mmCIF file of C-alpha atoms in Angstrom:
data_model
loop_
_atom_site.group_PDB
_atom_site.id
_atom_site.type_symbol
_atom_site.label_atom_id
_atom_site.label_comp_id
_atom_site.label_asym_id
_atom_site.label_seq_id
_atom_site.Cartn_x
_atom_site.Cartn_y
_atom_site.Cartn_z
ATOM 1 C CA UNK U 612 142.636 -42.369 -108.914
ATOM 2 C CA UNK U 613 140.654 -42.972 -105.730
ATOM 3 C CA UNK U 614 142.731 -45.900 -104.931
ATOM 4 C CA UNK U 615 145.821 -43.717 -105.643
ATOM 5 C CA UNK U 616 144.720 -41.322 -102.933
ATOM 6 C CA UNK U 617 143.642 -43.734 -100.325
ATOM 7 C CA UNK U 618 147.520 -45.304 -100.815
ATOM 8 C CA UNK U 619 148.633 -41.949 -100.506
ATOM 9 C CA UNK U 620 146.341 -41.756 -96.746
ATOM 10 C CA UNK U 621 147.653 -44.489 -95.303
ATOM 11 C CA UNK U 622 151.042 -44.357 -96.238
ATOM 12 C CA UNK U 623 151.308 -40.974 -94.832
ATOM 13 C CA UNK U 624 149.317 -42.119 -91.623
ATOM 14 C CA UNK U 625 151.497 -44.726 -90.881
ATOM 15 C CA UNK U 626 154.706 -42.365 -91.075
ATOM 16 C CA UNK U 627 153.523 -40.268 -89.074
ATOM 17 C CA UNK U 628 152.360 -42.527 -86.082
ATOM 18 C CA UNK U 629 156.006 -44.658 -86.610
ATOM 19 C CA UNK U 630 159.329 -43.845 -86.906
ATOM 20 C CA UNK U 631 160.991 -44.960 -89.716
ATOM 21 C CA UNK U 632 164.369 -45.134 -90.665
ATOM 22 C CA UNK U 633 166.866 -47.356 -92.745
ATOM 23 C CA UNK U 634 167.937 -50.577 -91.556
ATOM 24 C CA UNK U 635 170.425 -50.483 -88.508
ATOM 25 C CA UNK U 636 173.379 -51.694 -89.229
ATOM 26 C CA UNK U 637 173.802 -53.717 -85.949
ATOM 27 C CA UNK U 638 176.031 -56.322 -84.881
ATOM 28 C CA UNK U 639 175.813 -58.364 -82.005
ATOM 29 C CA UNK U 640 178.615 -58.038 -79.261
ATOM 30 C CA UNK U 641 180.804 -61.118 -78.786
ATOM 31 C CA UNK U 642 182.231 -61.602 -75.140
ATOM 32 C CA UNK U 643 180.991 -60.620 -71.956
ATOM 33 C CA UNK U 644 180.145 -56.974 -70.688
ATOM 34 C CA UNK U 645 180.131 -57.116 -66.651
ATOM 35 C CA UNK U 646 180.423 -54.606 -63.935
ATOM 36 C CA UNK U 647 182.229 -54.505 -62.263
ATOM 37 C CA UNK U 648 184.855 -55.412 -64.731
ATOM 38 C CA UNK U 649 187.579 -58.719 -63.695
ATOM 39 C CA UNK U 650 189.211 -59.702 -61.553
ATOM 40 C CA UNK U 651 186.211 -58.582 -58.856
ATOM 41 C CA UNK U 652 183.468 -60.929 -58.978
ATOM 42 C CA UNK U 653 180.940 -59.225 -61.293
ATOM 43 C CA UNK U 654 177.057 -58.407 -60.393
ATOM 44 C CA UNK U 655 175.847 -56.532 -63.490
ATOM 45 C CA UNK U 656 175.909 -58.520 -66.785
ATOM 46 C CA UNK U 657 174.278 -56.867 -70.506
ATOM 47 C CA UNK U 658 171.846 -59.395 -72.032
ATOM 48 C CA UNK U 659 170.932 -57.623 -75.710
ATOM 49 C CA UNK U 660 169.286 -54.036 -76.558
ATOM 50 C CA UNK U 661 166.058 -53.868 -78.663
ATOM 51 C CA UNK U 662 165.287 -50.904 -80.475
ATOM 52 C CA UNK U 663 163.598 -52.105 -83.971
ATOM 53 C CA UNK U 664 161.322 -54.583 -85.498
ATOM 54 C CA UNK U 665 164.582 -55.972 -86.532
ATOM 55 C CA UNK U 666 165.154 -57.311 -83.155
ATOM 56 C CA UNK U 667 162.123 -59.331 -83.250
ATOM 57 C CA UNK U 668 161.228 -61.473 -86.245
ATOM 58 C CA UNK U 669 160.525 -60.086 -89.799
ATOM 59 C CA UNK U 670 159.412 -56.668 -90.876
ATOM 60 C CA UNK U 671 155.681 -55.622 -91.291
ATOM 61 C CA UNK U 672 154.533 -56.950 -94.704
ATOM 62 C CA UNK U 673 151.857 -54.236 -94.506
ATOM 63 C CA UNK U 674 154.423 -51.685 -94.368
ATOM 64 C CA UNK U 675 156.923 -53.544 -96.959
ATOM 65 C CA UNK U 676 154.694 -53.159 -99.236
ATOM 66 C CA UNK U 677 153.521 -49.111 -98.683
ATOM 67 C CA UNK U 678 157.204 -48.213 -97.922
ATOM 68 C CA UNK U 679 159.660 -50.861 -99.137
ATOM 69 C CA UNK U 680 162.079 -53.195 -97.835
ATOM 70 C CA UNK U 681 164.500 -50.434 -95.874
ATOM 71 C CA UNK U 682 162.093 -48.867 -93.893
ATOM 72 C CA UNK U 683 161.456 -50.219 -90.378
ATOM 73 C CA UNK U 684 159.642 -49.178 -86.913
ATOM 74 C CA UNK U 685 162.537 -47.563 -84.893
ATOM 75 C CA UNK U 686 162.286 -46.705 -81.080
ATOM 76 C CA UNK U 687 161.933 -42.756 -81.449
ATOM 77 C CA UNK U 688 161.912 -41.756 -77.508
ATOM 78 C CA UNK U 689 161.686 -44.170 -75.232
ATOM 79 C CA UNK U 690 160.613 -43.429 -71.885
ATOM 80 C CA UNK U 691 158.444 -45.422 -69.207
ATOM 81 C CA UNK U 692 159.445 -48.840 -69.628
ATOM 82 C CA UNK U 693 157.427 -52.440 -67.651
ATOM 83 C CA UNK U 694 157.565 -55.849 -68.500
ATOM 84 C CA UNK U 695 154.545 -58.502 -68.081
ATOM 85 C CA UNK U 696 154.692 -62.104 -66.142
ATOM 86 C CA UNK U 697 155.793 -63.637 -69.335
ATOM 87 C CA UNK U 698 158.425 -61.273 -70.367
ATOM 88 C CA UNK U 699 156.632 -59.503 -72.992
ATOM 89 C CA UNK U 700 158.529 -55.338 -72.794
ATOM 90 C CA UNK U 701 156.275 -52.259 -72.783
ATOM 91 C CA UNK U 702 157.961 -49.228 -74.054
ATOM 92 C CA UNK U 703 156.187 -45.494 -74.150
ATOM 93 C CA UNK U 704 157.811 -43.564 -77.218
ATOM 94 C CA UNK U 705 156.678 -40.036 -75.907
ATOM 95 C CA UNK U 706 158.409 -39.273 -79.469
ATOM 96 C CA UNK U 707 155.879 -41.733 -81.911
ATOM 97 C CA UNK U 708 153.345 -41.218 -79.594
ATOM 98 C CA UNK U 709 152.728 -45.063 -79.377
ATOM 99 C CA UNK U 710 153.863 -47.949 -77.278
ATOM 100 C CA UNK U 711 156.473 -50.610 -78.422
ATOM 101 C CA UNK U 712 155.676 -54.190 -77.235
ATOM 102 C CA UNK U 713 158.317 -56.517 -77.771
ATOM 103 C CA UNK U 714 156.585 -59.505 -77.741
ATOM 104 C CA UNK U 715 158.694 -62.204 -76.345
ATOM 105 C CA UNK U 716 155.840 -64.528 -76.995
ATOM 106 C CA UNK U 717 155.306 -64.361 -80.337
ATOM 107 C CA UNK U 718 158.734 -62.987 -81.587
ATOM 108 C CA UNK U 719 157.289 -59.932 -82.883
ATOM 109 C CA UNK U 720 157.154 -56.375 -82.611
ATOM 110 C CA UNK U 721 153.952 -54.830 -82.000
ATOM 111 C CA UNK U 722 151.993 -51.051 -81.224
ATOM 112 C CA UNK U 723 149.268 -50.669 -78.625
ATOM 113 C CA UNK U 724 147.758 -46.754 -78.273
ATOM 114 C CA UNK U 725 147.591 -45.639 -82.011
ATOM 115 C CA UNK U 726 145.298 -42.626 -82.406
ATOM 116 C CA UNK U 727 145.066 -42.685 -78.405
ATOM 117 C CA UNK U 728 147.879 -41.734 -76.609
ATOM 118 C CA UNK U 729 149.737 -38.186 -77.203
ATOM 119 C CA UNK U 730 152.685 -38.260 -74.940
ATOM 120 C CA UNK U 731 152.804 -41.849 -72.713
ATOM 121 C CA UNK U 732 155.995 -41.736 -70.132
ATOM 122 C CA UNK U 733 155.475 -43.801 -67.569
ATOM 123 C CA UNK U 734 153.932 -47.681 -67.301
ATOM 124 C CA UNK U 735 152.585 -49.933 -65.171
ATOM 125 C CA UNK U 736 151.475 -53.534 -65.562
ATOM 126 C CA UNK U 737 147.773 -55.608 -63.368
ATOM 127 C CA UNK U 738 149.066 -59.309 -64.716
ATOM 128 C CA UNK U 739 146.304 -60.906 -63.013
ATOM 129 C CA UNK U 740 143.666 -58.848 -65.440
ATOM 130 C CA UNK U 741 146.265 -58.064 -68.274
ATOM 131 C CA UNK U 742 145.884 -54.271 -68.128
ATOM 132 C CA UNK U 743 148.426 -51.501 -69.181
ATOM 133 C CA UNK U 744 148.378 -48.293 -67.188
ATOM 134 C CA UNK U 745 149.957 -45.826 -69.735
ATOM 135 C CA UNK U 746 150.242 -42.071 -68.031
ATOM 136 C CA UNK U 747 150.043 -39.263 -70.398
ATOM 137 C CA UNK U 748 151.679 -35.902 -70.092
ATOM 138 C CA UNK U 749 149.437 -34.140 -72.509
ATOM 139 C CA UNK U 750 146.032 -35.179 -71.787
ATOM 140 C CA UNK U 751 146.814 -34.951 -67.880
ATOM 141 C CA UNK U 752 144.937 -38.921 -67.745
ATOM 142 C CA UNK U 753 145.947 -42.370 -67.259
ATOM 143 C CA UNK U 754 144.528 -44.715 -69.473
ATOM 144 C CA UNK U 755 143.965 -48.610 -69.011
ATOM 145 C CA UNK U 756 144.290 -50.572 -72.213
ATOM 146 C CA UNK U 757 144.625 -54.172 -72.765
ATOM 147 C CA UNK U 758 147.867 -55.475 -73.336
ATOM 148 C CA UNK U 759 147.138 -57.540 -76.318
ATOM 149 C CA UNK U 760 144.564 -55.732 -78.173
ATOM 150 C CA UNK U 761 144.925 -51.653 -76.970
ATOM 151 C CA UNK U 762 141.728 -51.246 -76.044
ATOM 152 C CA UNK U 763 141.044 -48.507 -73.627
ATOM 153 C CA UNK U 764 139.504 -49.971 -70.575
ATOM 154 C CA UNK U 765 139.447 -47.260 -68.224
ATOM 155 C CA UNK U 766 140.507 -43.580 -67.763
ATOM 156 C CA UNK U 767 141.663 -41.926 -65.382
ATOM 157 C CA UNK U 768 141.932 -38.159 -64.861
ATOM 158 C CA UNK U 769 139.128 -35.028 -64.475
ATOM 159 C CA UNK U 770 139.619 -32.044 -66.153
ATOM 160 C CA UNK U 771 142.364 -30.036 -63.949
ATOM 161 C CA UNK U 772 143.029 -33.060 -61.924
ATOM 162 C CA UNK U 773 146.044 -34.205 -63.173
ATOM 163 C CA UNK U 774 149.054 -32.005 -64.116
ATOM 164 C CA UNK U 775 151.604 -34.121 -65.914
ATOM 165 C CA UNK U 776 151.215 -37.553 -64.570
ATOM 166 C CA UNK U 777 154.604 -39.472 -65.102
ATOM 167 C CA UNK U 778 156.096 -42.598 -63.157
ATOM 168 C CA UNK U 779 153.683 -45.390 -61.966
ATOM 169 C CA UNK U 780 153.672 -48.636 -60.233
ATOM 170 C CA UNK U 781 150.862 -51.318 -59.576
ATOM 171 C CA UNK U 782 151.294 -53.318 -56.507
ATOM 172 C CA UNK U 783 149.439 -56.526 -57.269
ATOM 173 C CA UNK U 784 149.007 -58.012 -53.873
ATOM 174 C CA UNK U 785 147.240 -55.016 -52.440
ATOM 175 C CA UNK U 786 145.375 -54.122 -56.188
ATOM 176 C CA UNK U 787 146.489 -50.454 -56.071
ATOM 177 C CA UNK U 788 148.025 -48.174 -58.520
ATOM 178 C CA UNK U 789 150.289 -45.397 -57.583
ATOM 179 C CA UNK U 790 150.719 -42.469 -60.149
ATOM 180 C CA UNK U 791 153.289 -39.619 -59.604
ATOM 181 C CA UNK U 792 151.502 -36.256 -60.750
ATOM 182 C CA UNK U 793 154.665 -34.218 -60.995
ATOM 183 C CA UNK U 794 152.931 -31.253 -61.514
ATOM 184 C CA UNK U 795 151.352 -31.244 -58.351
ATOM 185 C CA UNK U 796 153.642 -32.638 -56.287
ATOM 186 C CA UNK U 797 152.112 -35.636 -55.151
ATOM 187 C CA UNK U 798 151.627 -39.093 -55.489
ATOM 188 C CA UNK U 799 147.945 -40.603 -56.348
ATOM 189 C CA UNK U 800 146.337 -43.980 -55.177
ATOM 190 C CA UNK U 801 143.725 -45.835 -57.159
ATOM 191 C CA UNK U 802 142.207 -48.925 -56.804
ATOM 192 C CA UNK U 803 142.935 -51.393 -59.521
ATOM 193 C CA UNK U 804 139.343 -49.924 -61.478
ATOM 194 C CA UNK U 805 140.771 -46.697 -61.576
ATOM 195 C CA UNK U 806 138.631 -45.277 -58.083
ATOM 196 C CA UNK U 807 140.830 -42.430 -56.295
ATOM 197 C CA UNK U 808 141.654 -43.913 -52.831
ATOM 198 C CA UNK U 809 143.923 -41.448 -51.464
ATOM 199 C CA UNK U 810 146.942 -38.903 -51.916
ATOM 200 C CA UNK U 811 150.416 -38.662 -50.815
ATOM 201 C CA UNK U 812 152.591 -35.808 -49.616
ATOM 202 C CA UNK U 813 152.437 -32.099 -50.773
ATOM 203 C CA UNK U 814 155.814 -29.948 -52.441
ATOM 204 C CA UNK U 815 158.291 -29.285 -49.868
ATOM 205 C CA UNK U 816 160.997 -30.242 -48.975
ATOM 206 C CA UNK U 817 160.157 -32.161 -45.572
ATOM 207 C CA UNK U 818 159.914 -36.249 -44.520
ATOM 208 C CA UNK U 819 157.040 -37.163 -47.138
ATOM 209 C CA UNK U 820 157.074 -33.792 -49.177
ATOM 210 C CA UNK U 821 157.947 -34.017 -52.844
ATOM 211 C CA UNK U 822 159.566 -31.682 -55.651
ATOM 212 C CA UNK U 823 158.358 -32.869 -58.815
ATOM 213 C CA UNK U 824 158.561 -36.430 -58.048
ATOM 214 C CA UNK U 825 158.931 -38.362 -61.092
ATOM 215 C CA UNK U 826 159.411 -42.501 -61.582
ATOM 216 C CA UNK U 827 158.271 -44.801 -58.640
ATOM 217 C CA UNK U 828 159.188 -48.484 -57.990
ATOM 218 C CA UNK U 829 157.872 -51.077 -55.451
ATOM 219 C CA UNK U 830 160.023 -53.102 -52.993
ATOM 220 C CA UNK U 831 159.329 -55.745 -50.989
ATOM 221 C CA UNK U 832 156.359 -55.647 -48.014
ATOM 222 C CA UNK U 833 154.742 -53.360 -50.804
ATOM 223 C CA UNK U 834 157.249 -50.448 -49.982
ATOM 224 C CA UNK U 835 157.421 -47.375 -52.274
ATOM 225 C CA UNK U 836 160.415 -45.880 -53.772
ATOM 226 C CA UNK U 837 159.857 -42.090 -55.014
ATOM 227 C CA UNK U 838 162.291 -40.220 -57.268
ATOM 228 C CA UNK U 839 162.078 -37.151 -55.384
ATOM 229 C CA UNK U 840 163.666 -35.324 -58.603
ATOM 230 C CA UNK U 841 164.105 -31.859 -57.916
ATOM 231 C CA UNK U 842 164.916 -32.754 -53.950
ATOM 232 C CA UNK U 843 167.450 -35.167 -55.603
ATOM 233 C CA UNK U 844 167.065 -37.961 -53.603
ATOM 234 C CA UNK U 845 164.970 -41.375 -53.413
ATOM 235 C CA UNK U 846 161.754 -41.258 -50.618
ATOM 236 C CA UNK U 847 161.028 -44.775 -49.116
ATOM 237 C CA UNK U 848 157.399 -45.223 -47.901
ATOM 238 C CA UNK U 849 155.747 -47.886 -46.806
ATOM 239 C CA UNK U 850 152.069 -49.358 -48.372
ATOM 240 C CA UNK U 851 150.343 -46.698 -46.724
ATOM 241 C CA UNK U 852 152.236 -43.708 -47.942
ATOM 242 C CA UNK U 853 153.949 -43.535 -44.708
ATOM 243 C CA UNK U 854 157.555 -42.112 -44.437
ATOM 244 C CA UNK U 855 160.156 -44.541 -43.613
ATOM 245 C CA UNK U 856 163.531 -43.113 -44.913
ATOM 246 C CA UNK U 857 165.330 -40.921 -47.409
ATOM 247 C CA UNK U 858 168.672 -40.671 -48.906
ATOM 248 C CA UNK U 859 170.660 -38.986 -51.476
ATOM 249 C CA UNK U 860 171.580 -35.382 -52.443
ATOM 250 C CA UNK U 861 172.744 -33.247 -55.536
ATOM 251 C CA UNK U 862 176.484 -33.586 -56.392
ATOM 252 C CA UNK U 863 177.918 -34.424 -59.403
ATOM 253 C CA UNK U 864 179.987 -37.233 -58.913
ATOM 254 C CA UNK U 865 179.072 -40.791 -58.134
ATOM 255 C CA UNK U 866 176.977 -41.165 -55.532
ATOM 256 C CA UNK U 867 175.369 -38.029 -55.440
ATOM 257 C CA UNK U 868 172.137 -37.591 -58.074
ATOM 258 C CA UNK U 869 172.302 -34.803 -60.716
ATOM 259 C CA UNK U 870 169.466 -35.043 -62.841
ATOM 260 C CA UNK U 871 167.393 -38.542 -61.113
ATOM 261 C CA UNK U 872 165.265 -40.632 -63.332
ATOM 262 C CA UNK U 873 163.646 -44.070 -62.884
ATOM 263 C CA UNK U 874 163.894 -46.605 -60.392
ATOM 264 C CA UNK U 875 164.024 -49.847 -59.762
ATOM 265 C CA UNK U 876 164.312 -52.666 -56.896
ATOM 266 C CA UNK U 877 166.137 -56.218 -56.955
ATOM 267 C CA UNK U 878 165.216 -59.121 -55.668
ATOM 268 C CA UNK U 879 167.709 -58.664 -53.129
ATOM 269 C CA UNK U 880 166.770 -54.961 -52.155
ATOM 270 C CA UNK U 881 169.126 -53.412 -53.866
ATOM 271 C CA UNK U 882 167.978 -49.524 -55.051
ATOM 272 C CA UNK U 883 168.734 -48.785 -58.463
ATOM 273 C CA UNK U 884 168.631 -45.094 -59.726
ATOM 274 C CA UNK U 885 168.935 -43.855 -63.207
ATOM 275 C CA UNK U 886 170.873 -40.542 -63.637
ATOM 276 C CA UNK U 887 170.259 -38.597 -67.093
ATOM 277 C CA UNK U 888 173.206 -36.292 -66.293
ATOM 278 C CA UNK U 889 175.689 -39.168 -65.413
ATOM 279 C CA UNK U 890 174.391 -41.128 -68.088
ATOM 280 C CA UNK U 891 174.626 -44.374 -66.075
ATOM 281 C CA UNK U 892 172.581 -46.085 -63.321
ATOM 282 C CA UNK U 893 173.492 -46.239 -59.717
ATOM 283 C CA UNK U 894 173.022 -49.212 -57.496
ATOM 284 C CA UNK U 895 172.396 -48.220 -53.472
ATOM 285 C CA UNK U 896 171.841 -50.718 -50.611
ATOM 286 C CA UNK U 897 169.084 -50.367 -48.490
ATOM 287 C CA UNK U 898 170.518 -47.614 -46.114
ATOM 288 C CA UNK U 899 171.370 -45.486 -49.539
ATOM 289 C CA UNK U 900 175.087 -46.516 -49.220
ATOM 290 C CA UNK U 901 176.548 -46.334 -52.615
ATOM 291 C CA UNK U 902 177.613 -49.930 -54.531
ATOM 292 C CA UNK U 903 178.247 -49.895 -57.635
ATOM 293 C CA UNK U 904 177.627 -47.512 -60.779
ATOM 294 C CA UNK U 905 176.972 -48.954 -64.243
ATOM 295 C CA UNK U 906 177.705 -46.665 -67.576
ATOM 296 C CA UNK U 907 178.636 -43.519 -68.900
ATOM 297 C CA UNK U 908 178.161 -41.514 -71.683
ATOM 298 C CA UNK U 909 178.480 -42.747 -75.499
ATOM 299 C CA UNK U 910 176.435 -45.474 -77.903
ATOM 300 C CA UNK U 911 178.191 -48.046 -77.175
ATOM 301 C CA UNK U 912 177.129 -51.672 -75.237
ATOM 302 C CA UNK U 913 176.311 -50.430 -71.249
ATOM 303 C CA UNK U 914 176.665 -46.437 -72.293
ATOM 304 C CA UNK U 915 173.901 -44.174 -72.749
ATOM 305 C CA UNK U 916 172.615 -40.637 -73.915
ATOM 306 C CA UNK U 917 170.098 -39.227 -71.417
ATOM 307 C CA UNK U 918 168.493 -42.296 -70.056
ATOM 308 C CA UNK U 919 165.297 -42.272 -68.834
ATOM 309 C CA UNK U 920 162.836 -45.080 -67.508
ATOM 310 C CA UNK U 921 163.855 -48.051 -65.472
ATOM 311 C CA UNK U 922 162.150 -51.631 -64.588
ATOM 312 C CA UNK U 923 163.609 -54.506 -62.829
ATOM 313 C CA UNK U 924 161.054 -58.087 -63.448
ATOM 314 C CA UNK U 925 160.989 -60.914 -61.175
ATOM 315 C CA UNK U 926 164.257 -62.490 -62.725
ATOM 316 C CA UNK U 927 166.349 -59.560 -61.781
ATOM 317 C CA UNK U 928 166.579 -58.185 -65.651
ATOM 318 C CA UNK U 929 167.098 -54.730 -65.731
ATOM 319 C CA UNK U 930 165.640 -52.676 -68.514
ATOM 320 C CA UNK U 931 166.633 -49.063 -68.899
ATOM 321 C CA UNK U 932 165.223 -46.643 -71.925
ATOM 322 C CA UNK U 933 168.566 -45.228 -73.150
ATOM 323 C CA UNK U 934 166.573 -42.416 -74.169
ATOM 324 C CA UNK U 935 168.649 -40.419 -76.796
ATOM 325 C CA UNK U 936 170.157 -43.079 -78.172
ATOM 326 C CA UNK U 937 166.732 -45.137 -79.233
ATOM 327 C CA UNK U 938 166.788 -48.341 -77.446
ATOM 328 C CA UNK U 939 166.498 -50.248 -74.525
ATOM 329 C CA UNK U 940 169.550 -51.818 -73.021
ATOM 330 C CA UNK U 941 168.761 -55.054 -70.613
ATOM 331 C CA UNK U 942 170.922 -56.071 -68.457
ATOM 332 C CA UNK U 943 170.962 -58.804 -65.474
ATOM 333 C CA UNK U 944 171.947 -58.781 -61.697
ATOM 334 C CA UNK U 945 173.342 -61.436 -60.693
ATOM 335 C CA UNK U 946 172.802 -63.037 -57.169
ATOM 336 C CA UNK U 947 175.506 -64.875 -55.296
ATOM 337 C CA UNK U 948 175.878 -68.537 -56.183
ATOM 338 C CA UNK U 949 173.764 -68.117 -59.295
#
């Protein structure tokens, strides 16, 4: 009986912490998807989408045996989205409550933040000391864990300091971490132990004033980009927190931002802007001159239903959390005479 009950505890415990659903039926693409689409020479290519154990190496024999062979881990909400030095993906499910690590290394799917982490959204990655920054809407903190075993490390946050921290960044060269506390209206610098080193802008509407600012990304010469969200339009600062520029406006057509989400940088400069509305991402030069827009609505390869988080690695692979839909879609820029 007793060994009944604990089978009973853990198979509910494990439901509840993971999504699981039947076996995707999912089959690989065959061709190319590009944008934009021939004869003009294309600069956006889609790689794969992840979105279930499935997608890397065999299920969980733990959890074949509690819950049988059809059940498997499913992306529930994906939101805040990084990827490490060796390609390993970090992906906060504000919906499970956990994050996904598709482990490139190992071919596997794994969880960090079980039983510590309510509501993650946004991510950020130290390399050099293999630390995930995880924000969490709920508790108002930021927590540090180690990216292979979870383990909190640090925490970030006093009571009433915080009020929902979202999008983060890490600049490794200058060891600081930049948090967005939307709530506020601000933007918070750390140093890479989690010490408060300063604070950036106040809500307005002014050259370095913020309306719920949301995602942030990192250009080169340690720049920051700031989804200004309910200003719709991207800030540019530089390492300090200084103004430099700002473009963008509300609209609803291409070009404009409706409903601004995460953010990302290429190798090249090149601004990238997800748009929940438009259901596609938007790729500005450096002067916030419109180039191309990827996606629209729908489940199908490049579409998406209320994307969210953005990251752009060192190889120019773009990773967006197509939110609604339950995966992550990856796609690649690609430079001139590569």
């Amino acid at each position: 009986m007793r060994r009944n009950y604990l089978y009973v505890i853990v198979s509910c415990l494990i439901l509840f912490y993971i999504g699981c659903a039947t076996t995707p039926s999912y089959e690989k693409p065959r061709g190319d998807y590009v944008w934009p689409p021939p004869p003009a020479t294309p600069k956006i290519k889609w790689l794969t989408q992840w979105s279930n154990r499935y997608d890397f190496g065999a299920p969980s024999k733990l959890l074949t045996t509690l819950i049988g062979q059809e059940r498997v881990e499913v992306l529930n909400r994906p939101n805040g989205v990084v990827a490490d030095s060796a390609g390993n993906v970090f992906v906060a499910d504000s919906g499970s409550h956990i994050i996904f690590v598709f482990d490139i290394e190992k071919n596997v799917l794994r969880f960090l933040g079980l039983g510590t982490l309510a509501t993650p959204i946004g991510l950020a990655i130290d390399n050099k000391r293999g630390i995930l920054y995880v924000s969490d809407s709920k508790f108002d903190k930021v927590f540090g864990l180690d990216k292979d075993t979870g383990k909190v490390v640090m925490s970030m946050g006093a009571p009433g300091e915080f009020h929902n921290p979202s999008g983060m960044v890490y600049d490794e060269e200058r060891e600081r971490l930049y948090v967005s506390d939307t709530g506020n209206h601000i933007v918070r610098v750390f140093d890479k132990n989690g010490n408060p080193l300063s604070k950036i802008g106040k809500r307005g509407v002014g050259n370095g004033e913020f309306n719920f600012p949301s995602y942030l990304a990192l250009g080169r010469n340690g720049r920051l980009y700031v989804d200004d969200s309910f200003n719709f339009r991207i800030q540019v600062l530089d390492s300090e927190g200084n103004f430099l520029k700002a473009f963008g406006k509300v609209g609803d057509t291409s070009g404009f931002f409706n409903r601004p989400n995460g953010i990302g940088v290429d190798s090249d400069g090149h601004i990238y802007v997800v748009d929940a509305s438009f259901c596609n991402f938007q790729i500005f030069d450096e002067d916030g001159k419109l180039l191309l827009w990827v996606g629209n609505s729908g489940r199908n390869i490049g579409e998406f239903y209320l994307p969210s988080g953005m990251y752009i690695d060192r190889e120019d692979r773009i990773y967006i959390s197509d939110t609604f839909n339950g995966r992550v879609q990856v796609f690649q820029y690609m430079k001139e005479g590569k």
